[in-house]
Structures are given as C-alpha cells and as structure tokens.
Coordinates of C-alpha atoms and ligand atoms in Angstrom, one line a residue:
M1 CA 0.0 0.0 0.0
G2 CA 2.8 2.4 1.0
A3 CA 4.8 1.4 -2.1
A4 CA 1.7 2.0 -4.4
A5 CA 1.1 5.4 -2.8
A6 CA 4.8 6.3 -3.2
A7 CA 4.7 5.2 -6.9
A8 CA 1.6 7.3 -7.5
L9 CA 3.2 10.3 -5.9
A10 CA 6.4 9.8 -7.9
L11 CA 4.4 9.7 -11.2
M12 CA 2.3 12.8 -10.5
P13 CA 4.9 15.5 -11.3
A14 CA 5.7 13.7 -14.5
L15 CA 2.1 13.6 -15.5
A16 CA 1.5 17.2 -14.6
F17 CA 4.6 18.2 -16.5
A18 CA 3.6 16.2 -19.5
Q19 CA 0.2 17.8 -19.5
Q20 CA 1.5 21.4 -19.5
S21 CA 4.4 20.9 -21.8
S22 CA 4.1 22.0 -25.5
A23 CA 7.4 20.3 -26.4
G24 CA 7.2 18.6 -29.9
H25 CA 8.5 15.3 -28.5
P26 CA 7.3 12.6 -26.1
E27 CA 7.8 13.2 -22.3
P28 CA 8.5 10.7 -19.6
G29 CA 5.1 9.7 -18.1
Q30 CA 3.1 11.1 -21.0
F31 CA 0.1 9.1 -22.0
H32 CA -1.9 11.5 -24.2
L33 CA -1.2 12.5 -27.8
Q34 CA 1.6 15.0 -28.4
P35 CA 0.4 18.6 -28.4
S36 CA -1.1 19.8 -31.7
V37 CA 0.2 22.7 -33.7
T38 CA -1.7 22.1 -37.0
P39 CA -5.3 21.9 -38.2
I40 CA -4.9 18.2 -39.0
M41 CA -3.6 17.3 -35.6
D42 CA -6.4 19.4 -34.1
S43 CA -8.8 17.1 -35.9
I44 CA -7.0 13.9 -34.8
V45 CA -7.1 15.1 -31.1
A46 CA -10.8 16.1 -31.3
F47 CA -11.6 12.7 -33.0
H48 CA -9.6 10.8 -30.3
D49 CA -10.8 12.7 -27.3
G50 CA -14.4 12.9 -28.5
I51 CA -16.2 10.2 -30.5
L52 CA -13.5 7.6 -30.1
M53 CA -13.0 7.7 -26.3
W54 CA -16.8 7.9 -25.8
S55 CA -17.4 4.9 -28.1
I56 CA -14.8 2.7 -26.6
S57 CA -15.7 3.7 -23.0
L58 CA -19.4 3.0 -23.5
I59 CA -18.6 -0.3 -25.3
V60 CA -16.3 -1.4 -22.5
L61 CA -18.9 -0.5 -19.8
L62 CA -21.7 -2.4 -21.8
V63 CA -19.6 -5.5 -22.1
L64 CA -18.5 -5.3 -18.5
A65 CA -22.2 -5.0 -17.4
L66 CA -23.2 -8.0 -19.5
L67 CA -20.4 -10.1 -18.0
V68 CA -21.4 -9.2 -14.5
I69 CA -25.1 -10.0 -15.2
V70 CA -24.0 -13.4 -16.7
M71 CA -21.7 -14.2 -13.7
V72 CA -24.3 -13.2 -11.1
R73 CA -27.5 -14.5 -12.6
F74 CA -26.5 -17.5 -14.6
N75 CA -23.8 -19.3 -12.5
A76 CA -24.5 -22.9 -11.6
K77 CA -25.7 -22.0 -8.1
A78 CA -28.1 -19.2 -9.0
N79 CA -29.4 -20.9 -12.1
P80 CA -29.2 -24.7 -11.6
V81 CA -31.5 -25.6 -14.6
P82 CA -30.4 -23.7 -17.7
A83 CA -32.8 -22.8 -20.5
R84 CA -32.4 -24.9 -23.7
F85 CA -33.2 -22.4 -26.5
T86 CA -30.4 -21.6 -29.0
H87 CA -31.7 -18.7 -31.1
N88 CA -33.3 -15.3 -30.5
T89 CA -34.0 -13.3 -33.6
L90 CA -34.4 -10.0 -31.9
V91 CA -31.2 -10.3 -29.9
E92 CA -29.3 -11.4 -33.1
V93 CA -30.6 -8.4 -35.1
I94 CA -29.6 -6.0 -32.3
W95 CA -26.1 -7.4 -31.9
T96 CA -25.5 -7.1 -35.7
V97 CA -27.1 -3.7 -36.3
V98 CA -25.7 -1.8 -33.2
P99 CA -22.0 -2.5 -34.0
I100 CA -22.7 -1.5 -37.7
L101 CA -24.2 1.8 -36.4
A102 CA -21.2 2.4 -34.1
L103 CA -18.8 1.9 -37.0
V104 CA -20.7 4.3 -39.2
V105 CA -20.7 7.0 -36.5
I106 CA -17.0 6.6 -36.1
A107 CA -16.3 6.3 -39.9
I108 CA -18.0 9.7 -40.8
P109 CA -15.5 12.0 -39.0
S110 CA -12.7 9.5 -39.6
F111 CA -13.0 9.7 -43.4
G112 CA -13.4 13.5 -43.1
V113 CA -10.0 13.8 -41.4
L114 CA -8.4 11.4 -43.8
S115 CA -9.7 13.4 -46.8
D116 CA -8.3 16.6 -45.2
Q117 CA -4.9 15.0 -44.8
M118 CA -4.8 13.9 -48.4
T119 CA -6.2 17.0 -50.0
M120 CA -3.6 19.8 -50.7
P121 CA -5.0 23.2 -49.7
D122 CA -5.8 25.5 -52.6
G123 CA -6.7 28.5 -50.5
E124 CA -10.5 27.9 -50.9
R125 CA -11.1 24.4 -49.5
K126 CA -12.3 24.5 -45.8
Y127 CA -10.8 22.0 -43.3
L128 CA -12.4 20.4 -40.2
G129 CA -9.9 21.6 -37.6
A130 CA -10.9 20.9 -34.0
N131 CA -14.6 20.4 -34.9
V132 CA -14.7 17.1 -36.7
F133 CA -18.4 17.3 -37.1
S134 CA -18.4 20.7 -38.8
M135 CA -18.7 20.4 -42.5
G136 CA -15.4 22.4 -42.7
E137 CA -14.8 25.8 -41.2
V138 CA -11.0 26.3 -41.0
D139 CA -9.2 28.3 -43.8
V140 CA -5.8 27.1 -44.9
P141 CA -3.7 29.0 -47.4
A142 CA -2.3 27.3 -50.5
P143 CA 1.2 25.9 -50.1
A144 CA 4.0 28.5 -50.2
L145 CA 6.9 26.1 -49.9
T146 CA 7.6 22.6 -51.2
V147 CA 9.9 20.2 -49.4
K148 CA 10.8 16.8 -50.7
A149 CA 11.8 14.3 -48.0
S150 CA 13.6 11.2 -49.1
G151 CA 14.1 8.2 -46.8
E152 CA 17.7 6.9 -47.2
Q153 CA 19.5 4.1 -45.4
W154 CA 19.3 5.3 -42.6
Y155 CA 18.8 9.0 -42.5
W156 CA 16.6 11.6 -44.3
N157 CA 17.5 13.9 -47.2
Y158 CA 15.5 17.1 -47.5
E159 CA 15.2 19.2 -50.7
Y160 CA 13.7 22.7 -51.0
V161 CA 12.4 21.9 -54.4
D162 CA 11.8 25.4 -55.8
Q163 CA 15.1 26.6 -54.5
G164 CA 17.0 23.6 -55.7
V165 CA 19.0 23.1 -52.5
A166 CA 19.2 19.9 -50.4
F167 CA 20.9 18.5 -47.3
D168 CA 21.1 15.2 -45.3
S169 CA 19.8 14.9 -41.7
N170 CA 21.4 12.4 -39.4
M171 CA 20.7 11.4 -35.8
L172 CA 23.1 12.7 -33.2
N173 CA 24.4 10.2 -30.6
E174 CA 24.4 11.1 -26.9
D175 CA 28.0 12.4 -26.9
E176 CA 27.2 14.6 -29.9
I177 CA 24.0 15.9 -28.3
A178 CA 26.0 16.8 -25.1
A179 CA 28.6 18.6 -27.2
L180 CA 26.5 20.3 -29.9
K181 CA 22.9 20.5 -28.8
P182 CA 22.6 20.0 -25.0
G183 CA 19.1 19.4 -23.8
Q184 CA 17.8 18.0 -27.0
P185 CA 16.0 14.6 -26.7
R186 CA 18.0 11.4 -27.1
L187 CA 17.3 9.3 -30.2
L188 CA 15.4 12.3 -31.7
A189 CA 18.0 15.1 -32.1
V190 CA 19.5 15.5 -35.5
N191 CA 22.5 17.3 -36.8
N192 CA 20.6 19.2 -39.5
E193 CA 17.0 20.1 -38.9
L194 CA 14.4 20.7 -41.6
V195 CA 13.7 24.5 -41.3
V196 CA 10.2 25.7 -42.2
P197 CA 8.3 29.0 -41.6
V198 CA 5.4 29.3 -39.1
N199 CA 1.8 29.9 -40.4
T200 CA 2.8 28.8 -43.8
T201 CA 1.4 25.8 -45.7
V202 CA 4.2 23.4 -46.6
R203 CA 3.7 20.9 -49.3
M204 CA 5.6 17.7 -48.3
Q205 CA 6.6 15.3 -51.0
I206 CA 7.7 12.0 -49.6
T207 CA 9.8 9.4 -51.3
A208 CA 12.7 7.0 -50.7
S209 CA 16.0 6.5 -52.4
P210 CA 15.5 4.4 -55.6
S211 CA 17.9 1.7 -54.6
G212 CA 16.5 1.6 -51.0
V213 CA 13.6 0.4 -49.0
I214 CA 10.2 1.7 -47.8
H215 CA 10.3 4.2 -44.9
A216 CA 7.5 6.5 -43.5
F217 CA 7.7 10.2 -42.7
A218 CA 5.8 11.0 -39.5
V219 CA 5.6 14.0 -37.1
P220 CA 3.1 13.5 -34.4
S221 CA 2.5 17.2 -33.5
F222 CA 1.7 17.9 -37.1
G223 CA -0.6 14.9 -37.5
I224 CA 1.2 13.6 -40.6
K225 CA 2.4 10.1 -41.4
V226 CA 3.0 9.2 -45.0
D227 CA 4.8 6.2 -46.6
A228 CA 8.1 6.9 -48.3
V229 CA 8.2 4.5 -51.2
P230 CA 11.1 4.1 -53.7
G231 CA 10.0 5.3 -57.2
R232 CA 6.8 7.0 -55.9
L233 CA 6.1 10.5 -54.8
N234 CA 3.5 10.7 -52.0
E235 CA 2.2 14.1 -50.9
T236 CA 0.9 15.6 -47.7
W237 CA 0.9 19.0 -46.1
F238 CA 1.1 20.9 -42.8
N239 CA 0.7 24.4 -41.5
A240 CA 2.3 24.9 -38.1
R241 CA 1.0 27.7 -35.9
E242 CA 3.8 27.7 -33.3
T243 CA 7.5 28.1 -33.7
G244 CA 9.7 25.5 -32.0
M245 CA 11.3 22.1 -32.5
Y246 CA 9.1 19.2 -33.5
Y247 CA 10.3 15.6 -33.7
G248 CA 9.1 12.5 -35.5
Q249 CA 10.5 9.1 -36.5
C250 CA 10.6 6.8 -39.4
S251 CA 7.3 4.8 -39.0
E252 CA 7.8 1.9 -41.3
L253 CA 10.0 -1.0 -40.2
C254 CA 12.8 -0.4 -42.8
G255 CA 15.9 -2.2 -41.6
K256 CA 18.7 -2.3 -39.1
D257 CA 18.7 1.4 -38.2
H258 CA 14.9 2.0 -38.4
A259 CA 15.0 3.3 -34.9
F260 CA 17.8 5.7 -35.6
M261 CA 16.6 7.9 -38.4
P262 CA 14.6 10.6 -36.5
I263 CA 12.9 13.6 -38.1
G264 CA 13.6 17.0 -36.7
V265 CA 11.6 20.0 -38.0
R266 CA 12.4 23.4 -36.8
V267 CA 9.5 26.0 -37.2
V268 CA 10.9 29.5 -37.3
T269 CA 9.4 33.0 -37.9
E270 CA 8.9 34.1 -41.5
P271 CA 11.8 36.7 -41.5
E272 CA 14.0 34.0 -40.0
F273 CA 13.1 31.6 -42.7
E274 CA 13.7 34.3 -45.4
A275 CA 17.2 34.9 -44.1
F276 CA 17.8 31.1 -43.9
I277 CA 16.6 30.2 -47.3
T278 CA 18.4 33.2 -49.0
A279 CA 21.6 32.3 -47.3
F280 CA 21.1 28.6 -48.3
E281 CA 20.4 29.5 -52.0
E282 CA 23.5 31.8 -52.1
S283 CA 25.9 29.5 -50.3
R284 CA 24.4 26.2 -51.2
D285 CA 25.7 25.2 -47.8
Y286 CA 23.3 24.2 -44.9
A287 CA 25.8 25.1 -42.1
T288 CA 26.1 28.7 -43.5
A289 CA 22.3 29.0 -43.8
V290 CA 21.5 27.7 -40.4
A291 CA 24.1 30.1 -38.9
T292 CA 21.6 32.9 -39.7
L293 CA 19.2 31.5 -37.2
P294 CA 19.3 32.0 -33.4
A295 CA 21.1 29.1 -31.6
L296 CA 18.8 26.3 -30.6
Ligands
LIG301 CU1 13.1 4.1 -42.2

C-alpha cells in the first residue's frame, strides 16, 4: 500500500509536466497524444478525445455490465437448470445492427479527417480543424513552400524543391548531443533540422531512395504520417502555428537502423526563414544558412 502510494506520488509531477508541456516530442510519463500545432492534428485530437473515447468507453462498460449479469444470474448455483433455447432473432438483429451503427458513426468524422490530410490546400477548401463534425470551417492558405523528404539508409534527405537546395539529416548520438545541442532529446535530435516558416502551408513530397527500402515520414505534433516508397512521390501538407522544434521518427520497419533515423523539424518565424533560405540559396551550404538562425 505504501509502495503504491509512493509510486503514484512519484508519477504525478511527471504527468503534470507532460500535460503542460508543449514540447514537440514525447515526455516521460506522458500518456496522451503530443500537443497539436496544425489543423490536421487538431482534428485527430478532437476525434480521439471525443467520439473515439466515448465509443470505446461505452462499449467497455456495456460488455462489463453484460459479463457481471451473466456471472451473477447464470452461474450454476443461482441458475441450476439452464434454458435450452439456442436462437433469439431480436437479440441477433440487435447485436448485428448496433455495431454497424457504431462503426458508421466513427467512420464519418474519420473519413473527413483522412480526406483533409490527403487534399492539398488550394486557399479555398475548408478544413475540419478541432470540430470534426463541422462540414469544414478552417481556412488554410495554398502551399507557399515545397519540401521533398527522401528516406535513405538510414537517414533523411530534404530538398527545398523550388530553391534547388538539399541536405542530409542524421541522428546525433548522446555524446554529440551533449557537445553540440545540449538538452535536445535522445534518439530524436538530428545534426541538420528541416527548417520551415510558421503559419505557412508546406507541401511535403515524400519518397525514398530508388535503390532503397520503404520508410515512412511521421511528425506527431503535425498529425502527418506518409509512406516513403522508392519510385513513388507521395504528398501531404502541414501548416504549423507555433515556432519550435518538432520531432518524428521513421514509422515503417525499414531495416537495421529504423529506430535511428529521426525527423527534426524546426519551425521559425517568416523573417528568420527568409534569411535562412536566402543564405542557403546563395551559399548552397546548410551550415552557412543555419548560422543565420538563433542558436537552438
Ligand atoms: Cu526508415
């Protein structure tokens, strides 16, 4: 009892911290989704916290209640002579139709969110945002930047397509983090972050090296996860409303270093991004360009 209370107390600060934090990476003790900074992730959080949690909670309670009734009323002691019937049409219709209705209710907002994720904004289409039962009320501007992410073995290569500049992004080991970027999360920090502007729609083109394997590009705070397939260009988009560092990981079992090819996206202000991309275009050197940004 004492040990359980001590364990609960030990966990509480971690839970409280995880709840307040807006860090774009997982926290010890966290058990909710990572904080959202895009309209798509708003939809995913609303879908999860709303219809999905209510559905599964009610279903669990219903099944639990049925089990308790069966155990109390129909055990051998309480009910020594069981009924012999094997069919009941009404009950069979109910237990077929009710799950179908439950699936339909879940499917409607789910397909809406999926369609939002897969449809590139054109400046006119409305998105669901945090209200997955709206028929669309969130404005999203058309993409102003195109980035191609290519899954390599085992790191990511990013190309600013219209600017014609590219760079590799590799994971930092613990010694490198301590030396170069102290405080950044283990197994997520990278040497070269993908730099994008805040409040700007970014078109992400996702592929993998032609001689390579399938990876997947995923950033939880943005609500994006797209397969990176050799010879195929998949597309998705995001529009981040807060500056900061956001981390993701390869999300397709791709080989020996699958766990060690994290994705680091740094969202900066628009003037900072202008300075960065101008320096990148002129120097064609990532290190020179990133030197224009404030230290992380
Ligand atoms: Cu991979």
